[in-house]
XYZ file of C-alpha atoms in Angstrom:
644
model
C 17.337 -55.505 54.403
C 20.751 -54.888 55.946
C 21.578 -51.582 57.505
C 23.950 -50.608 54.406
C 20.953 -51.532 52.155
C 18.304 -49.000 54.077
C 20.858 -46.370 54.015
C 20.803 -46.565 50.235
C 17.432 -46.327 50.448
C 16.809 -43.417 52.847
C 19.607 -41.627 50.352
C 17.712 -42.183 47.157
C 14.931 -41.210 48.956
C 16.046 -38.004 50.052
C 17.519 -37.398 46.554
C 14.309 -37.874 44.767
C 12.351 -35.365 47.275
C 15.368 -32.943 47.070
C 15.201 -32.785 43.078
C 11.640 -33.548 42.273
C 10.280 -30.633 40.204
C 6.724 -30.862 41.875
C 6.723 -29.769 45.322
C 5.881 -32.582 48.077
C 4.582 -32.409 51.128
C 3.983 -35.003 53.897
C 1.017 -34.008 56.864
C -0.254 -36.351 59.382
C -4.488 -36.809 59.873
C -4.789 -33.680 61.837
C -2.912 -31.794 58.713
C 0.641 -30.839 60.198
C 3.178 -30.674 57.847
C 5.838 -33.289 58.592
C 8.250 -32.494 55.934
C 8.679 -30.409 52.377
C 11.265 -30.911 49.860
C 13.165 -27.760 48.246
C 10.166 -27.472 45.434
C 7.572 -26.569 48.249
C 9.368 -23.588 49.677
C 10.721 -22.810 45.939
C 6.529 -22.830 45.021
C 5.631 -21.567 48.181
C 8.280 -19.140 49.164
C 8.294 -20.488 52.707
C 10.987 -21.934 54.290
C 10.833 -25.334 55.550
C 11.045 -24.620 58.907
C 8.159 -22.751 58.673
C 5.796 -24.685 57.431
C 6.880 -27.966 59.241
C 4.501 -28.185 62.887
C 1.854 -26.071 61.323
C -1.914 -27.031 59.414
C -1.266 -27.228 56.189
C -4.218 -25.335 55.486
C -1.881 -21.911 55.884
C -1.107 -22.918 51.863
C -4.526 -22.792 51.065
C -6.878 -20.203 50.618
C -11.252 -20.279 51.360
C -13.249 -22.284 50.472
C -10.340 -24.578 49.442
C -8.882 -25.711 52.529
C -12.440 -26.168 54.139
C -12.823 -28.949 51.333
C -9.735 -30.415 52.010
C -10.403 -30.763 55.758
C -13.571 -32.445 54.744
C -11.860 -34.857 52.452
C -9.473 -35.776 54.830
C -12.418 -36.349 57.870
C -14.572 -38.171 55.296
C -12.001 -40.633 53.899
C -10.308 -41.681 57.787
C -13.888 -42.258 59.032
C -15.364 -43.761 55.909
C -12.008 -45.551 54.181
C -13.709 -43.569 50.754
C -11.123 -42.695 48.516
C -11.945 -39.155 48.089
C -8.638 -37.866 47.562
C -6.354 -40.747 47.823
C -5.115 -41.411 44.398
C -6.866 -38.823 42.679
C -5.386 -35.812 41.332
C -7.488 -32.487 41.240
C -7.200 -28.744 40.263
C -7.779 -26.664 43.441
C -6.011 -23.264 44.002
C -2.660 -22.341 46.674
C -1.890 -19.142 48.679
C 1.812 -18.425 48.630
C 3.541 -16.757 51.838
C 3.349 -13.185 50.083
C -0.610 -14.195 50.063
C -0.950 -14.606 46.522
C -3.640 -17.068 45.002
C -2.645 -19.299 42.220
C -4.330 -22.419 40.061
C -2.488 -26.113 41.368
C -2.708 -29.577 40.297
C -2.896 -31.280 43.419
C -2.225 -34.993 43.886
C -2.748 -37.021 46.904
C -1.554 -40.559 48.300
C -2.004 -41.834 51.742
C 0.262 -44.578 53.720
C 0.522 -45.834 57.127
C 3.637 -45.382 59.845
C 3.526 -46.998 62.914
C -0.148 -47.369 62.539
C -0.623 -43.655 61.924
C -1.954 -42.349 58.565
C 0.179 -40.062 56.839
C -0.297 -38.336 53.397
C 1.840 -36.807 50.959
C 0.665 -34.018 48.409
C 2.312 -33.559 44.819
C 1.624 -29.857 43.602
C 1.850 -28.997 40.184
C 2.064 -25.005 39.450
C -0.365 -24.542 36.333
C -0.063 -20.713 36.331
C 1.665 -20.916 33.159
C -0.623 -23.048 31.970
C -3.788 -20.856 33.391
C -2.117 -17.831 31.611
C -1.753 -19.995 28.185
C -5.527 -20.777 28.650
C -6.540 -17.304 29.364
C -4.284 -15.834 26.505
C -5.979 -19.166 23.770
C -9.416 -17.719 25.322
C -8.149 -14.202 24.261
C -7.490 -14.931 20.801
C -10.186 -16.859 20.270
C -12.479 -14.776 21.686
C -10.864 -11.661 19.391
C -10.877 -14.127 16.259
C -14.579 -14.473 16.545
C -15.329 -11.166 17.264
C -13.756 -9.635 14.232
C -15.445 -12.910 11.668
C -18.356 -12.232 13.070
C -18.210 -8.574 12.491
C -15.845 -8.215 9.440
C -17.889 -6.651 6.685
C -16.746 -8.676 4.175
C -17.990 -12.243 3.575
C -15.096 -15.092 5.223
C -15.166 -18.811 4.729
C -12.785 -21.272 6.503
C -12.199 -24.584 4.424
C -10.361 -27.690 4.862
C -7.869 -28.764 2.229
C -10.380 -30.338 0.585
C -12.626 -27.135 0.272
C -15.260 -28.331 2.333
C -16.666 -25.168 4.599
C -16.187 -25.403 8.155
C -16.974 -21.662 9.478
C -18.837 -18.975 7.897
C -19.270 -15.490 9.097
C -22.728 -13.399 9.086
C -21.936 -11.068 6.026
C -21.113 -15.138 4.428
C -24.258 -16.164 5.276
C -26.006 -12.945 4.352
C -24.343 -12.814 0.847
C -24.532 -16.634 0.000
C -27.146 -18.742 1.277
C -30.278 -18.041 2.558
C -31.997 -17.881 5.648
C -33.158 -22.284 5.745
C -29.903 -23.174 4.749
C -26.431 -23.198 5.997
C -23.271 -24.057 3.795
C -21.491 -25.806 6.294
C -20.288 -28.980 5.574
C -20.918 -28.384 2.138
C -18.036 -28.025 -0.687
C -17.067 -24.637 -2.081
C -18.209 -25.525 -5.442
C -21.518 -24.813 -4.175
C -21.084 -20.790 -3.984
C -20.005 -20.644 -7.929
C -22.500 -20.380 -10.805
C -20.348 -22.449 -13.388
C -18.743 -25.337 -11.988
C -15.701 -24.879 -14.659
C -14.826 -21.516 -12.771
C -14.385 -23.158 -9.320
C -12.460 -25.645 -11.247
C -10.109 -23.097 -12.876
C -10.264 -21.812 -8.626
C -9.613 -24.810 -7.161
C -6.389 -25.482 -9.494
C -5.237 -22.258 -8.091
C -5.662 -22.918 -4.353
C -4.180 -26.200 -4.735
C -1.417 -24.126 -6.307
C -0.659 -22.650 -2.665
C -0.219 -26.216 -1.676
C 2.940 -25.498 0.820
C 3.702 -22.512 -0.556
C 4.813 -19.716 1.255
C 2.291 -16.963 -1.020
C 0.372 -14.976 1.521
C -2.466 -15.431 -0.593
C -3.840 -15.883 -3.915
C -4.281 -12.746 -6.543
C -7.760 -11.899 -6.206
C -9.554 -13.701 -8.445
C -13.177 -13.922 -10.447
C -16.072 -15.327 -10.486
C -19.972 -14.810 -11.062
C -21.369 -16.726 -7.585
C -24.557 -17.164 -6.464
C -26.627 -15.243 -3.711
C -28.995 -16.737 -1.274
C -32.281 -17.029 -3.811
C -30.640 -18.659 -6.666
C -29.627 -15.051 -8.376
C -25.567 -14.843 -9.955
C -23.408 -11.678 -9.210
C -19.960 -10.573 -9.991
C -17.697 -11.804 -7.312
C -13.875 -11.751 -6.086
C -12.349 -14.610 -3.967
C -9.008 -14.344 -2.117
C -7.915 -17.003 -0.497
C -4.374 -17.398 1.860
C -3.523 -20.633 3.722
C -3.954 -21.546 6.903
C -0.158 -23.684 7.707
C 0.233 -26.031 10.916
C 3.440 -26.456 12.684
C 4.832 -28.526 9.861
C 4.212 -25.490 7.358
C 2.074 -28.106 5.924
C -1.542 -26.355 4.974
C -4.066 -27.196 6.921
C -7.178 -25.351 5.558
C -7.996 -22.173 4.067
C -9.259 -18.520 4.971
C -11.464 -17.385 1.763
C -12.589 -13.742 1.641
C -15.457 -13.167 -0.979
C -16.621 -9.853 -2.593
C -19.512 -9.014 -3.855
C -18.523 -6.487 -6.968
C -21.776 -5.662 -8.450
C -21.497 -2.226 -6.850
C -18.023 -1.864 -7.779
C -18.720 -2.712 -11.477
C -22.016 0.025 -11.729
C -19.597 2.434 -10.370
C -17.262 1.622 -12.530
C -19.305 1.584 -15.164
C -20.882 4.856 -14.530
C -17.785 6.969 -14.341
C -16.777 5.221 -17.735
C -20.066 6.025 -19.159
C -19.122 9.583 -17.329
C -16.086 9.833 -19.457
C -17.406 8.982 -22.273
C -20.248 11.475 -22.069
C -17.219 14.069 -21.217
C -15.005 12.671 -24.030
C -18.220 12.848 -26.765
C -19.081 16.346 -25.042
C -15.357 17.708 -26.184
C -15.254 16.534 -29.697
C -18.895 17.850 -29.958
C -17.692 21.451 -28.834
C -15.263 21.642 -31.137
C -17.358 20.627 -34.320
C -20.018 22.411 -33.198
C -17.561 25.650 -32.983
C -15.868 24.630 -36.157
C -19.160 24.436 -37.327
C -20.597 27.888 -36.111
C -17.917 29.442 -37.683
C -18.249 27.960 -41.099
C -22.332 29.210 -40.288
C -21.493 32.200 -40.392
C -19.524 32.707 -43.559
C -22.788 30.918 -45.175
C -25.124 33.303 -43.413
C -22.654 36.381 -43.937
C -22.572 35.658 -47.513
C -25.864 35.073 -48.370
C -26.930 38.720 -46.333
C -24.729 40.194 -48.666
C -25.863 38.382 -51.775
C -29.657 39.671 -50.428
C -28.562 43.061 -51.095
C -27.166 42.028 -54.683
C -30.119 39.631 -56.099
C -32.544 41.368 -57.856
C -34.371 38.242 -59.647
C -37.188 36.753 -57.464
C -36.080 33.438 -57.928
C -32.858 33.670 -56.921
C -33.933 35.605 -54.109
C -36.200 32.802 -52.769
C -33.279 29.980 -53.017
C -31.274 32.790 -50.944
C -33.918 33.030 -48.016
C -34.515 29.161 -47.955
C -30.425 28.814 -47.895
C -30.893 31.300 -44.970
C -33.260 29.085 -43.327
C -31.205 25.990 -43.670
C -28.089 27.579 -41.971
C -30.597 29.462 -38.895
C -31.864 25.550 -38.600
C -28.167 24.651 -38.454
C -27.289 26.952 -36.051
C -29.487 25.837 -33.634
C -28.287 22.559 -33.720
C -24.943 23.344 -33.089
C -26.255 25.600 -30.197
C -27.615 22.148 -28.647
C -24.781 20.753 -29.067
C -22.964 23.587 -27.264
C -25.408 22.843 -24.547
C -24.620 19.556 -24.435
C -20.896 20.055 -24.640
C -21.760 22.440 -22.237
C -19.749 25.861 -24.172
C -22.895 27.825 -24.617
C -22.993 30.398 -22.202
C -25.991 30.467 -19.479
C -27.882 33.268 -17.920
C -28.709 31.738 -14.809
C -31.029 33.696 -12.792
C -33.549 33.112 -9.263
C -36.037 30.963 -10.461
C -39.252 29.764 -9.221
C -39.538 26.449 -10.826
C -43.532 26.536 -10.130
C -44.017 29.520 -11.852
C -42.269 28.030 -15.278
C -43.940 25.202 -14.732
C -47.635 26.965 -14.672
C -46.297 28.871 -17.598
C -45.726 26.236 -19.625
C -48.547 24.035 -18.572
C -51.521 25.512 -21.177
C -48.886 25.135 -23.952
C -48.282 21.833 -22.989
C -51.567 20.735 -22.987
C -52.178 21.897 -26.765
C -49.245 20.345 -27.475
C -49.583 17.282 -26.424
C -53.503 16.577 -27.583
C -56.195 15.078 -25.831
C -55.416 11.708 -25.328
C -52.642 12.670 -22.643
C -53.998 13.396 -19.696
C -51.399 16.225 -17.821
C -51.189 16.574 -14.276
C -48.893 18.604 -11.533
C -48.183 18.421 -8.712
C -46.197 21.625 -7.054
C -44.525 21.812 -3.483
C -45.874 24.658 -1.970
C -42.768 25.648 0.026
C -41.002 25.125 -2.763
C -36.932 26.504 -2.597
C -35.487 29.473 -5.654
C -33.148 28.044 -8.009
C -30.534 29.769 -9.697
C -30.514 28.404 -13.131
C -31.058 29.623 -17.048
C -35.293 29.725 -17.363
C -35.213 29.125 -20.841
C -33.251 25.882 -20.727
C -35.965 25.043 -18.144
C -38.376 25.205 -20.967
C -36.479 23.727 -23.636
C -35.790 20.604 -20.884
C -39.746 20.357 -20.030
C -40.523 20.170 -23.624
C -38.352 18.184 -24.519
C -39.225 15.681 -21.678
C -43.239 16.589 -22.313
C -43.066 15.785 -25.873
C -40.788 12.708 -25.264
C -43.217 11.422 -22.698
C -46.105 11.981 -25.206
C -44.120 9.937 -28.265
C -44.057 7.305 -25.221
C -47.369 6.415 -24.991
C -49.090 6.007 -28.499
C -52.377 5.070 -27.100
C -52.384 8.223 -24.782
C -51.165 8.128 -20.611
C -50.629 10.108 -18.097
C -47.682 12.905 -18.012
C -47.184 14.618 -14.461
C -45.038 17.252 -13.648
C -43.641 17.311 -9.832
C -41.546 19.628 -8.248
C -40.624 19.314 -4.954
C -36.940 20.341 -2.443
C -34.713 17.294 -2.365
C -31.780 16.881 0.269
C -29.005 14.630 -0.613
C -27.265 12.787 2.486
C -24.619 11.224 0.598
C -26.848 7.705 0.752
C -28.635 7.937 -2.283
C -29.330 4.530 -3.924
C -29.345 3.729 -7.706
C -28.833 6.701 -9.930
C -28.786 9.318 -7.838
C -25.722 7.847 -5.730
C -23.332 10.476 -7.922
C -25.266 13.445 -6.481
C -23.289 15.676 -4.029
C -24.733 15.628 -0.786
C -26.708 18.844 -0.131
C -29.608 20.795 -0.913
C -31.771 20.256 -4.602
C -34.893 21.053 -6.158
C -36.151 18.780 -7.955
C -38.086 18.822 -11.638
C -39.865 15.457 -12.250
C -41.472 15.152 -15.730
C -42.761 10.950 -15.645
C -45.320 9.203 -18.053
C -46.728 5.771 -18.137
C -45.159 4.752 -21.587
C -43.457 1.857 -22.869
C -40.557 2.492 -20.683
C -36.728 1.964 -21.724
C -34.671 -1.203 -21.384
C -31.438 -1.482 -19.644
C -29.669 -0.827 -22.953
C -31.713 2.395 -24.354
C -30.874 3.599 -20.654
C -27.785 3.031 -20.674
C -27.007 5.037 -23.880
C -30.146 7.852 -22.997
C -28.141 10.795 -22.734
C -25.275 10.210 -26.024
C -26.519 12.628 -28.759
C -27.820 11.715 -31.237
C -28.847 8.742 -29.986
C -32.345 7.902 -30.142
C -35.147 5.110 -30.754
C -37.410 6.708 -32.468
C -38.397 6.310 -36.297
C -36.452 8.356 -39.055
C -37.415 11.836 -39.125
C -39.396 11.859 -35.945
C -36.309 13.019 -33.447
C -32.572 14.449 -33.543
C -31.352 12.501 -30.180
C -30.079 15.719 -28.659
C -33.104 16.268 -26.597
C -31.750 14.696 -23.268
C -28.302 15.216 -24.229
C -28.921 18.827 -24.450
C -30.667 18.501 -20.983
C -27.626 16.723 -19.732
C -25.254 19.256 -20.779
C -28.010 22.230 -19.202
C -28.428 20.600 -16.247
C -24.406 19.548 -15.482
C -23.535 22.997 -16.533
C -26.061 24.399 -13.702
C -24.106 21.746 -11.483
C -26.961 19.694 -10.764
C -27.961 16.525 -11.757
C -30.082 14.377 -14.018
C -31.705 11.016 -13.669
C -33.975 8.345 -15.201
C -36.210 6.114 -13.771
C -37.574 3.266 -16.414
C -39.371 0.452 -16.443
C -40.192 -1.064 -19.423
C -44.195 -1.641 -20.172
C -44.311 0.401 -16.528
C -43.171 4.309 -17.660
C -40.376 6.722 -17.188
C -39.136 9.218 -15.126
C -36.807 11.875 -15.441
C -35.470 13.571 -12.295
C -33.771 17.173 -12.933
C -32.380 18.629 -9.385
C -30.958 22.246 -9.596
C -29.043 23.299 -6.557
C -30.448 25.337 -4.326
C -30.136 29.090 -4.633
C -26.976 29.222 -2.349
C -27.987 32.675 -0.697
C -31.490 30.205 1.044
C -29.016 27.158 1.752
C -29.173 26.884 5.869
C -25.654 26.006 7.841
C -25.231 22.197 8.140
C -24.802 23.332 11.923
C -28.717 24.790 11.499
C -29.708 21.295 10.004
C -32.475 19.522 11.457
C -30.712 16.056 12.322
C -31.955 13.535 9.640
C -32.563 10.157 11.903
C -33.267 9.642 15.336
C -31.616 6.123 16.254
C -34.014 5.039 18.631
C -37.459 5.578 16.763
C -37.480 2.160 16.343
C -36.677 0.409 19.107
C -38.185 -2.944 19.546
C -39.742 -3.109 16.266
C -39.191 -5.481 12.887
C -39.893 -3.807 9.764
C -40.157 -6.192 6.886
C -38.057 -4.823 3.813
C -39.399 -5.884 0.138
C -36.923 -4.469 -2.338
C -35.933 -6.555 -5.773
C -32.560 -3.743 -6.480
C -29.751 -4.954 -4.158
C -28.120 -2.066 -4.134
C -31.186 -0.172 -3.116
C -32.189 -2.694 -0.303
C -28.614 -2.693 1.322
C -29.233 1.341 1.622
C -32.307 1.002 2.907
C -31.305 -1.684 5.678
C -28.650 0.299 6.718
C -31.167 3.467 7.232
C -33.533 1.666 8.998
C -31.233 -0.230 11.762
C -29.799 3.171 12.247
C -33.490 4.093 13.189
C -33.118 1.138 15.632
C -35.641 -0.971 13.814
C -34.640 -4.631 13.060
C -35.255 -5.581 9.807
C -36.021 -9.177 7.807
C -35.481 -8.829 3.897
C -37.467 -10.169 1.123
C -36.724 -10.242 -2.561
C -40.023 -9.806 -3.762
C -43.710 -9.627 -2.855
C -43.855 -13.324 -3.060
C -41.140 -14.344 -0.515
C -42.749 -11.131 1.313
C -45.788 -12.986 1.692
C -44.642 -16.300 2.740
C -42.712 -14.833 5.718
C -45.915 -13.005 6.733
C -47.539 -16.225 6.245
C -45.405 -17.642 8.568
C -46.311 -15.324 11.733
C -43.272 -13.771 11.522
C -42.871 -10.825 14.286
C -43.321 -7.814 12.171
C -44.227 -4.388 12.805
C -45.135 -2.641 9.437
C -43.782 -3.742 6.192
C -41.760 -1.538 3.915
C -42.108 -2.311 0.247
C -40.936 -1.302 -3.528
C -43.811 -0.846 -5.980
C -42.492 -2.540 -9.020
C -40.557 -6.125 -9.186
C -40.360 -8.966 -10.354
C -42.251 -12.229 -10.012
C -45.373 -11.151 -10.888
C -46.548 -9.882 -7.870
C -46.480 -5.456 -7.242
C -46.405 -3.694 -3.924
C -50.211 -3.077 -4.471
C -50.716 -6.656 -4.283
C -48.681 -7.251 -1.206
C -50.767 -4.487 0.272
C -54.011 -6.169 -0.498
C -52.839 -9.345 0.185
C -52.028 -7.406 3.768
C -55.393 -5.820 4.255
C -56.898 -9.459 3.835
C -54.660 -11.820 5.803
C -52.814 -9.319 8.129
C -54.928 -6.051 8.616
C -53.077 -5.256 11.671
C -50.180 -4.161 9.765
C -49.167 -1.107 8.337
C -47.109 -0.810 4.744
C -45.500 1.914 3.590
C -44.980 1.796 -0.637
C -41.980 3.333 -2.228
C -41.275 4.035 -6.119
C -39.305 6.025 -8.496
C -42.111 7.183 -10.300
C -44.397 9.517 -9.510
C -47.320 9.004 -7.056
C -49.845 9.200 -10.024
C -47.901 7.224 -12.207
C -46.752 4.874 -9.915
C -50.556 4.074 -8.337
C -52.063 3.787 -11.966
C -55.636 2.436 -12.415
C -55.135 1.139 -8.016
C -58.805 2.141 -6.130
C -57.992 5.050 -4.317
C -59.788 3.189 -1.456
C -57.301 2.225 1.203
C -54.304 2.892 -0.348
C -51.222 2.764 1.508
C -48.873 6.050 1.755
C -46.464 6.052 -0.725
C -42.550 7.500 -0.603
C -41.070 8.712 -3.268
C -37.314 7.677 -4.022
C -34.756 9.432 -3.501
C -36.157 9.427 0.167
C -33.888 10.631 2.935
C -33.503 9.201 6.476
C -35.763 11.575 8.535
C -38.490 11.526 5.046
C -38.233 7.249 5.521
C -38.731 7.969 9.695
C -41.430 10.732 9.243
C -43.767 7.898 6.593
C -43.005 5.196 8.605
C -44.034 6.832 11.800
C -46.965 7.756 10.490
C -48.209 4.767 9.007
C -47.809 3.110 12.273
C -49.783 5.997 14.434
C -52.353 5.125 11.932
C -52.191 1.767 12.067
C -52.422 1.941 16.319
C -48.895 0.794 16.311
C -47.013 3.621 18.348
């Protein structure tokens, strides 16, 4: 090469070094740094002249340059290519003794029969702080699907599920099964309605729509059942704006919809209530022109006949205006004389009346708190509501039953399940009248309190008994619900508030759940009413229990069957399938002794136990149950059972 030619050379050399992005540096076998280009003291904040004569080992921090002195001994007495050739991520100290990530390549070449190697270095800060930031996200995206309370699916375009979160999994498929992979159709009970879906999230398409209007659907639920449901889905766009998959939020509404549809059955009690006031006032009045009149004419008649068609005309309009007094009560016009009442003394009052009332074949039964709280309420609508229950209970049972009258102190936390989820939080006592009848259906229940209303043959009731309690009880403002099963019985819970004068600060309040009673410990929940089971789970994992759920006895039984770890198993009375709480207990005491089980039931104890042994029964909890009532039963159980 001539002279001219290797000066060309040694300038596009020096060139490449002087405007090469990556920084470059040359060190002999010992490590000295022969030369840097303007990228190593950019990188490095050294200046060349400090860094060429010394071990290049002053750019690296422990236990990196230890490494690198190995590499370098190992591949000049070996010939290994260790580090020749091979790029790796280590980490650099800069002059102000910082420590950041590199990508450090090395290449090795001989001078005068000396080995020399030069070092490309690659920053990947940036890059580190991209990472960290991607780990960030991601780390935050899971966090809040895994813990969002609402059920999330992520789909491809084609609307096959990718991701699910736990309240997905919980809500639509059950515990051996996992709807990953699988197409969305899957989570709809009519095919035609994920088709009328589908046309709709193809609809977003490119679209720049946030998301869909909410739209519905009845779904199905991990054991086959169909509920009301709402699905929202919004697009998931790549950098094209082209979509790449979907986000799908699903709601369970069956909740929603019973609220729903008890405030309208709330209004329309309230809306009934008003026009019954006002014919029953219109009425009243027109009552007593009749009755005025036929005074007077008392005082005229003279002829015996006449007299008697007066009196029975008298007795017609008295009979009429007691029924417009009811219906006063149940528009709730008629004015109370509320007063401190002892609900056990009424109660014991009543009960020898009752029982000639009722006859023979109905076998009556209380059962009375002893520290029972005063209630300020009317005591002769107390009567007229027990009976009125009493003789409603009796008409329920043909053949002859049991009728049991409870009362007992209630406290509302705000948690209540089923019915009595529209009481007020605070303190109640309670006036059970329940009967082991022919129960009512959902329909009859539904309608129990309109006046007038009633199942019963011609002639043989008005319909304004409950209504009238209704109106009694909401004009005392407390509360009234009903319990039913049909072929099972009935219940009807009155609570009165509290006299307010007894009712203790909530800063007095014993605290109602202690979250630690049940560390360490499964409790196996049995409960057919979703609404009731969700309640429950959430009262027992604030006890610190963990919990495994079960639909009815049957599925209760094949998870005990299958060793599960459980600690005492916490079961509804009546449900479906076939299969009571009674038999899950004496499935229990035969296959798994070691276990204790707590019953619950909206009837009475009495009721609810029916012709059961009284040998080994399991305690039972009444519902409405409150947190520390659920901790005090299941505490107990265990200590009997050895278990704490």
């Amino acid at each position: 090469m001539s002279g001219l030619g290797a000066d060309r050379s040694q300038s596009m050399l020096e060139a490449i070094l002087e405007s090469a992005a990556g920084a470059i540096i040359a060190i002999d076998e010992n490590g000295i740094v022969h030369s840097v280009n303007p990228a190593t003291e950019k990188l490095f904040g050294y200046a060349a002249a400090e860094l060429v004569g010394r071990n290049v080992n002053i750019l690296m921090p422990e236990p990196d340059h230890s490494r690198h002195d190995g590499y370098l001994k190992h591949h000049l007495a070996t010939g290994e290519r260790h580090i020749i050739g091979i790029g790796r991520e280590t980490h650099a100290r800069r002059k102000d003794g910082t420590i950041f990530p590199i990508h450090l390549s090395v290449s090795g070449f001989l001078v005068d029969q000396k080995h020399y190697f030069a070092g490309i270095i690659h920053d990947l800060s940036a890059r580190t702080r991209l990472e960290a930031e991607i780990d960030r996200q991601a780390l935050l995206f899971q966090t809040v699907f895994d813990h969002v309370p609402e059920a999330l699916l992520i789909a491809d375009p084609s609307f096959h599920v990718l991701l699910l979160n736990p309240a997905a999994e919980r809500l639509l498929v059950g515990s051996d099964e996992t709807l990953a992979g699988a197409n969305l159709e899957t989570i709809f009970a009519d095919p035609q309605e994920f088709v009328h879906v589908g046309e709709r999230l193809d609809a977003l398409g490119a679209a720049r729509e946030p998301a869909t209007a909410p739209m519905m659907a009845r779904l199905k639920g991990p054991r086959g059942e169909t509920f009301p449901g709402e699905v929202i889905a919004a697009p998931i766009s790549g950098a094209s704006g082209m979509r790449t998959g979907l986000v799908i939020l699903v709601r369970d509404l069956t909740n929603e919809l019973r609220r729903e549809e008890a405030l309208l059955k709330s209004q329309r009690l309230e809306a009934i209530g008003q026009l019954t006031g006002g014919i029953a006032h219109d009425f009243n009045n027109l009552l007593t022109i009749v009755t005025g009149n036929l005074e007077l004419m008392d005082e005229l008649v003279t002829d015996e006949r006449a007299r008697d068609h007066a009196r029975r005309a008298q007795q017609a309009a008295d009979a009429g205006a007691r029924l417009t007094n009811r219906l006063l009560t149940f528009a709730r016009r008629r004015r109370l004389e509320p007063q401190d009442v002892n609900l056990n003394d009424q109660v014991r009052v009543m009960t020898e009346l009752l029982q000639r009332t009722l006859g023979e074949t109905v076998q009556l039964t209380t059962v009375l708190a002893a520290d029972l709280w005063t209630a300020r309420v009317d005591p002769s609508e107390v009567e007229n509501a027990v009976v009125n229950l009493a003789i409603n209970a009796r008409d329920a049972m043909p053949n002859g039953g049991k009728l049991v009258i409870e009362t007992s102190n209630s406290i509302f936390d705000g948690q209540a399940a089923g019915p009595e989820a529209a009481i007020v939080a605070g303190d109640y006592v309670r006036l059970s009248v329940s009967d082991n009848g022919v129960g009512m259906s959902r329909e009859t229940l539904a309608r129990a309190f309109e006046p007038f209303f009633t199942t019963k043959p011609p002639g043989r009731g008005t319909g304004l008994g409950l209504s009238t309690i209704y109106g009694f009880v909401k004009q005392s403002n407390g509360n009234v619900t009903i319990y039913s099963e049909v072929e099972k019985g009935t219940t009807v819970n009155i609570y009165l508030p509290r006299r307010r004068a007894d009712v203790r600060p909530d800063a007095q309040r014993q605290p109602v759940w202690v979250t630690t009673a049940g560390e360490g410990m499964t409790i196996l929940l049995v409960e057919d009413n979703p609404e009731v089971r969700a309640v429950a789970l959430g009262r027992l994992q604030r006890l610190g229990y963990g919990v495994i759920e079960a639909y009815t006895a049957a599925e209760a039984i094949s998870i005990l069957e299958s060793d599960a770890a459980v600690t005492a198993v916490f079961s509804d009375v009546v449900m479906p399938g076939g299969l009571s709480g009674f038999d899950l207990a004496r499935w229990m005491r035969a296959n798994r002794p070691e276990l204790p089980v707590l019953l619950t039931s909206g009837f009475a104890e009495d009721i609810a136990r029916g012709d059961e042994p009284d040998a080994n029964q399991p305690p039972m909890l009444r519902k409405p149950y409150t947190q520390a009532e659920l901790a005090k039963m299941l505490r107990q159980a265990m200590v009997v059972h050895g278990k704490r």
